[in-house]
Amino acid sequence: VRITIDDPYDLGGEFFRWEFATAVAGSILGINPFNQPDVEASKIATRKLTAEYEKTGALPPETPLRVDDDALVARLKAHLGQVKPGDYVALLAYVEMTEAHEAELQRIRTTIRNRYKVATCLGFGPRFLHSTGQAYKGGPNSGVILQITCDDAAALAVPGQTYTFGVVKAAQARGDLEVLMERGRRALRVHLGSDVAAGLGTLRRAVERVIS
């Protein structure tokens, strides 16, 4: 479908057209397209974590699976071994959206797709939370999810708060994973540390070992 517009201001009309189409489609499907309960669940979990940071000066302690952990290959093998026909695999990466990072993540995605012959997708967090984030938690339990996190290179303060934007991002990732697990979703988190490029390379090689 190609839609031609005569003036940049016509883009406003296109916004309205597709917002209206979403409402109509929701009515036909019998759903409320303006309701996103599972997105809100992640927000609630995130707010709890940031509130904890405000009180204590730190997020609650955790021991995530790190990309340099000796158990990485075994954990990935067990996780991807859950993929069945009709499933999909989602890479949810809370890393900076650069061409280099995306290229490495796409290599991981296509490697998984080619091996398991299932649909795959890549989302950069936390931006995907307000779009496909609802489907991962509230849609059919057919997703095998690999969440990828990292340490932020710089600390940028949030005005009026004691925490940084990096803390907010970390809380969003942890909050979303918490809700995914509560919903019984097949989710695994891998933490890259501070060297994202090297961590993604290690993760890609681990995935290649798992499916070779």
mmCIF file of C-alpha atoms in Angstrom, residues 1-196:
data_model
loop_
_atom_site.group_PDB
_atom_site.id
_atom_site.type_symbol
_atom_site.label_atom_id
_atom_site.label_comp_id
_atom_site.label_asym_id
_atom_site.label_seq_id
_atom_site.Cartn_x
_atom_site.Cartn_y
_atom_site.Cartn_z
ATOM 1 C CA VAL A 1 0.000 0.000 0.000
ATOM 2 C CA ARG A 2 1.402 3.377 -1.006
ATOM 3 C CA ILE A 3 -0.149 6.569 0.286
ATOM 4 C CA THR A 4 0.901 9.790 -1.426
ATOM 5 C CA ILE A 5 0.542 13.126 0.321
ATOM 6 C CA ASP A 6 0.714 16.554 -1.302
ATOM 7 C CA ASP A 7 1.875 18.540 1.712
ATOM 8 C CA PRO A 8 3.783 17.736 4.926
ATOM 9 C CA TYR A 9 0.781 18.976 6.898
ATOM 10 C CA ASP A 10 -1.179 16.038 5.460
ATOM 11 C CA LEU A 11 0.825 13.813 7.813
ATOM 12 C CA GLY A 12 -1.547 14.949 10.558
ATOM 13 C CA GLY A 13 -4.408 13.470 8.573
ATOM 14 C CA GLU A 14 -2.549 10.176 8.311
ATOM 15 C CA PHE A 15 -2.053 10.083 12.062
ATOM 16 C CA PHE A 16 -5.802 10.546 12.487
ATOM 17 C CA ARG A 17 -6.624 7.955 9.796
ATOM 18 C CA TRP A 18 -4.638 5.184 11.466
ATOM 19 C CA GLU A 19 -5.624 6.101 15.005
ATOM 20 C CA PHE A 20 -9.251 5.876 13.895
ATOM 21 C CA ALA A 21 -8.537 2.592 12.074
ATOM 22 C CA THR A 22 -7.058 1.176 15.278
ATOM 23 C CA ALA A 23 -10.224 2.040 17.185
ATOM 24 C CA VAL A 24 -12.417 0.456 14.494
ATOM 25 C CA ALA A 25 -10.284 -2.679 14.336
ATOM 26 C CA GLY A 26 -10.409 -2.969 18.136
ATOM 27 C CA SER A 27 -14.202 -2.756 18.071
ATOM 28 C CA ILE A 28 -14.420 -5.502 15.436
ATOM 29 C CA LEU A 29 -11.993 -7.726 17.370
ATOM 30 C CA GLY A 30 -13.815 -7.094 20.639
ATOM 31 C CA ILE A 31 -10.829 -5.560 22.439
ATOM 32 C CA ASN A 32 -10.114 -2.162 23.947
ATOM 33 C CA PRO A 33 -7.177 -0.794 21.922
ATOM 34 C CA PHE A 34 -6.641 1.965 24.479
ATOM 35 C CA ASN A 35 -6.108 -0.428 27.365
ATOM 36 C CA GLN A 36 -2.618 -1.724 28.100
ATOM 37 C CA PRO A 37 -2.775 -3.456 31.492
ATOM 38 C CA ASP A 38 0.448 -5.388 31.098
ATOM 39 C CA VAL A 39 2.377 -2.267 30.105
ATOM 40 C CA GLU A 40 1.041 -0.619 33.259
ATOM 41 C CA ALA A 41 2.143 -3.641 35.308
ATOM 42 C CA SER A 42 5.735 -3.039 34.204
ATOM 43 C CA LYS A 43 5.443 0.645 35.108
ATOM 44 C CA ILE A 44 4.246 -0.271 38.597
ATOM 45 C CA ALA A 45 7.161 -2.677 39.079
ATOM 46 C CA THR A 46 9.565 0.013 37.841
ATOM 47 C CA ARG A 47 8.188 2.610 40.223
ATOM 48 C CA LYS A 48 8.678 0.226 43.144
ATOM 49 C CA LEU A 49 12.329 -0.198 42.215
ATOM 50 C CA THR A 50 13.006 3.521 41.771
ATOM 51 C CA ALA A 51 11.224 4.232 45.065
ATOM 52 C CA GLU A 52 13.558 1.718 46.712
ATOM 53 C CA TYR A 53 16.502 3.573 45.208
ATOM 54 C CA GLU A 54 15.190 6.860 46.600
ATOM 55 C CA LYS A 55 15.057 5.318 50.087
ATOM 56 C CA THR A 56 18.321 3.370 50.147
ATOM 57 C CA GLY A 57 20.489 4.862 47.400
ATOM 58 C CA ALA A 58 20.657 1.557 45.533
ATOM 59 C CA LEU A 59 18.457 -0.870 43.657
ATOM 60 C CA PRO A 60 17.753 -4.174 45.444
ATOM 61 C CA PRO A 61 20.724 -6.582 45.117
ATOM 62 C CA GLU A 62 20.683 -9.111 42.283
ATOM 63 C CA THR A 63 22.916 -11.698 40.632
ATOM 64 C CA PRO A 64 22.119 -11.620 36.900
ATOM 65 C CA LEU A 65 23.603 -14.099 34.453
ATOM 66 C CA ARG A 66 26.636 -12.289 33.095
ATOM 67 C CA VAL A 67 27.927 -12.715 29.576
ATOM 68 C CA ASP A 68 31.315 -13.851 30.917
ATOM 69 C CA ASP A 69 29.777 -16.482 33.217
ATOM 70 C CA ASP A 70 30.992 -20.041 32.619
ATOM 71 C CA ALA A 71 27.353 -21.161 32.756
ATOM 72 C CA LEU A 72 26.284 -18.892 29.878
ATOM 73 C CA VAL A 73 26.338 -21.510 27.116
ATOM 74 C CA ALA A 74 24.516 -24.092 29.237
ATOM 75 C CA ARG A 75 21.846 -21.586 30.290
ATOM 76 C CA LEU A 76 21.340 -20.398 26.711
ATOM 77 C CA LYS A 77 21.098 -23.991 25.492
ATOM 78 C CA ALA A 78 18.422 -24.782 28.055
ATOM 79 C CA HIS A 79 16.552 -21.567 27.296
ATOM 80 C CA LEU A 80 16.564 -21.857 23.510
ATOM 81 C CA GLY A 81 15.800 -25.555 23.843
ATOM 82 C CA GLN A 82 12.277 -24.502 24.844
ATOM 83 C CA VAL A 83 11.542 -23.150 21.349
ATOM 84 C CA LYS A 84 8.733 -25.094 19.649
ATOM 85 C CA PRO A 85 7.082 -24.779 16.225
ATOM 86 C CA GLY A 86 4.740 -21.817 16.308
ATOM 87 C CA ASP A 87 6.777 -19.955 18.924
ATOM 88 C CA TYR A 88 8.731 -16.758 18.381
ATOM 89 C CA VAL A 89 12.019 -15.580 19.852
ATOM 90 C CA ALA A 90 12.329 -11.955 20.997
ATOM 91 C CA LEU A 91 15.618 -10.195 21.715
ATOM 92 C CA LEU A 92 14.885 -7.302 24.068
ATOM 93 C CA ALA A 93 18.042 -5.235 24.286
ATOM 94 C CA TYR A 94 18.437 -2.442 26.830
ATOM 95 C CA VAL A 95 21.543 -1.095 25.116
ATOM 96 C CA GLU A 96 22.320 2.018 23.114
ATOM 97 C CA MET A 97 20.701 1.828 19.683
ATOM 98 C CA THR A 98 23.723 2.185 17.399
ATOM 99 C CA GLU A 99 24.328 0.692 13.968
ATOM 100 C CA ALA A 100 27.089 -1.549 15.347
ATOM 101 C CA HIS A 101 24.961 -2.850 18.217
ATOM 102 C CA GLU A 102 21.979 -3.425 15.956
ATOM 103 C CA ALA A 103 24.109 -5.277 13.396
ATOM 104 C CA GLU A 104 25.445 -7.654 16.058
ATOM 105 C CA LEU A 105 21.995 -8.229 17.525
ATOM 106 C CA GLN A 106 20.560 -8.874 14.070
ATOM 107 C CA ARG A 107 23.233 -11.513 13.511
ATOM 108 C CA ILE A 108 22.139 -13.217 16.719
ATOM 109 C CA ARG A 109 18.483 -12.944 15.706
ATOM 110 C CA THR A 110 18.943 -14.393 12.225
ATOM 111 C CA THR A 111 21.133 -17.199 13.571
ATOM 112 C CA ILE A 112 18.317 -18.217 15.910
ATOM 113 C CA ARG A 113 15.715 -17.823 13.150
ATOM 114 C CA ASN A 114 17.630 -19.974 10.700
ATOM 115 C CA ARG A 115 18.220 -22.733 13.236
ATOM 116 C CA TYR A 116 14.744 -23.001 14.768
ATOM 117 C CA LYS A 117 12.661 -21.854 11.772
ATOM 118 C CA VAL A 118 10.487 -19.584 13.906
ATOM 119 C CA ALA A 119 9.621 -15.899 13.837
ATOM 120 C CA THR A 120 12.148 -13.653 15.558
ATOM 121 C CA CYS A 121 12.200 -9.983 16.489
ATOM 122 C CA LEU A 122 14.512 -7.388 17.988
ATOM 123 C CA GLY A 123 13.425 -4.551 20.237
ATOM 124 C CA PHE A 124 15.480 -1.834 21.907
ATOM 125 C CA GLY A 125 14.467 -1.035 25.457
ATOM 126 C CA PRO A 126 12.926 0.764 27.073
ATOM 127 C CA ARG A 127 11.316 2.155 23.893
ATOM 128 C CA PHE A 128 9.626 -1.131 22.898
ATOM 129 C CA LEU A 129 7.724 -1.262 26.203
ATOM 130 C CA HIS A 130 5.052 1.084 24.854
ATOM 131 C CA SER A 131 4.443 -0.916 21.692
ATOM 132 C CA THR A 132 5.247 -4.631 21.531
ATOM 133 C CA GLY A 133 5.801 -4.762 25.306
ATOM 134 C CA GLN A 134 2.086 -5.381 25.792
ATOM 135 C CA ALA A 135 2.123 -8.394 23.457
ATOM 136 C CA TYR A 136 5.068 -10.096 25.179
ATOM 137 C CA LYS A 137 3.269 -10.059 28.527
ATOM 138 C CA GLY A 138 -0.393 -10.034 27.586
ATOM 139 C CA GLY A 139 -0.423 -11.969 24.304
ATOM 140 C CA PRO A 140 -0.238 -15.734 23.790
ATOM 141 C CA ASN A 141 2.481 -17.471 25.787
ATOM 142 C CA SER A 142 4.389 -18.349 22.636
ATOM 143 C CA GLY A 143 7.442 -16.172 23.123
ATOM 144 C CA VAL A 144 10.916 -17.255 24.159
ATOM 145 C CA ILE A 145 12.472 -14.022 25.360
ATOM 146 C CA LEU A 146 16.115 -13.073 25.781
ATOM 147 C CA GLN A 147 16.540 -9.813 27.681
ATOM 148 C CA ILE A 148 19.924 -8.144 27.266
ATOM 149 C CA THR A 149 21.108 -5.427 29.649
ATOM 150 C CA CYS A 150 24.307 -3.456 30.239
ATOM 151 C CA ASP A 151 25.936 -0.914 32.518
ATOM 152 C CA ASP A 152 25.551 2.668 31.305
ATOM 153 C CA ALA A 153 28.746 4.413 30.228
ATOM 154 C CA ALA A 154 27.718 7.741 31.792
ATOM 155 C CA ALA A 155 25.498 8.766 34.696
ATOM 156 C CA LEU A 156 23.007 11.476 33.774
ATOM 157 C CA ALA A 157 20.993 12.753 36.718
ATOM 158 C CA VAL A 158 17.197 12.924 36.653
ATOM 159 C CA PRO A 159 16.214 16.465 37.732
ATOM 160 C CA GLY A 160 14.716 16.498 41.211
ATOM 161 C CA GLN A 161 15.617 12.867 41.949
ATOM 162 C CA THR A 162 18.576 11.092 43.489
ATOM 163 C CA TYR A 163 18.704 8.446 40.759
ATOM 164 C CA THR A 164 20.070 8.716 37.235
ATOM 165 C CA PHE A 165 18.508 7.886 33.892
ATOM 166 C CA GLY A 166 20.674 4.760 33.901
ATOM 167 C CA VAL A 167 19.027 3.660 37.136
ATOM 168 C CA VAL A 168 15.609 4.270 35.577
ATOM 169 C CA LYS A 169 16.548 2.151 32.567
ATOM 170 C CA ALA A 170 17.854 -0.628 34.793
ATOM 171 C CA ALA A 171 14.661 -0.488 36.850
ATOM 172 C CA GLN A 172 12.548 -0.671 33.694
ATOM 173 C CA ALA A 173 14.410 -3.752 32.508
ATOM 174 C CA ARG A 174 14.181 -5.465 35.881
ATOM 175 C CA GLY A 175 10.547 -4.471 36.328
ATOM 176 C CA ASP A 176 9.607 -5.791 32.902
ATOM 177 C CA LEU A 177 11.442 -9.062 33.512
ATOM 178 C CA GLU A 178 9.683 -9.406 36.856
ATOM 179 C CA VAL A 179 6.270 -9.098 35.202
ATOM 180 C CA LEU A 180 7.255 -11.496 32.402
ATOM 181 C CA MET A 181 8.210 -14.103 34.990
ATOM 182 C CA GLU A 182 5.008 -13.483 36.956
ATOM 183 C CA ARG A 183 3.066 -14.157 33.754
ATOM 184 C CA GLY A 184 4.885 -17.485 33.339
ATOM 185 C CA ARG A 185 6.756 -16.352 30.234
ATOM 186 C CA ARG A 186 9.940 -18.069 29.087
ATOM 187 C CA ALA A 187 12.422 -15.280 29.708
ATOM 188 C CA LEU A 188 16.155 -15.159 30.399
ATOM 189 C CA ARG A 189 18.271 -12.096 31.122
ATOM 190 C CA VAL A 190 21.925 -11.766 30.125
ATOM 191 C CA HIS A 191 23.965 -8.828 31.445
ATOM 192 C CA LEU A 192 26.768 -7.536 29.225
ATOM 193 C CA GLY A 193 28.567 -5.310 31.727
ATOM 194 C CA SER A 194 30.095 -2.006 30.626
ATOM 195 C CA ASP A 195 31.748 -3.104 27.343
ATOM 196 C CA VAL A 196 28.655 -3.569 25.212
#
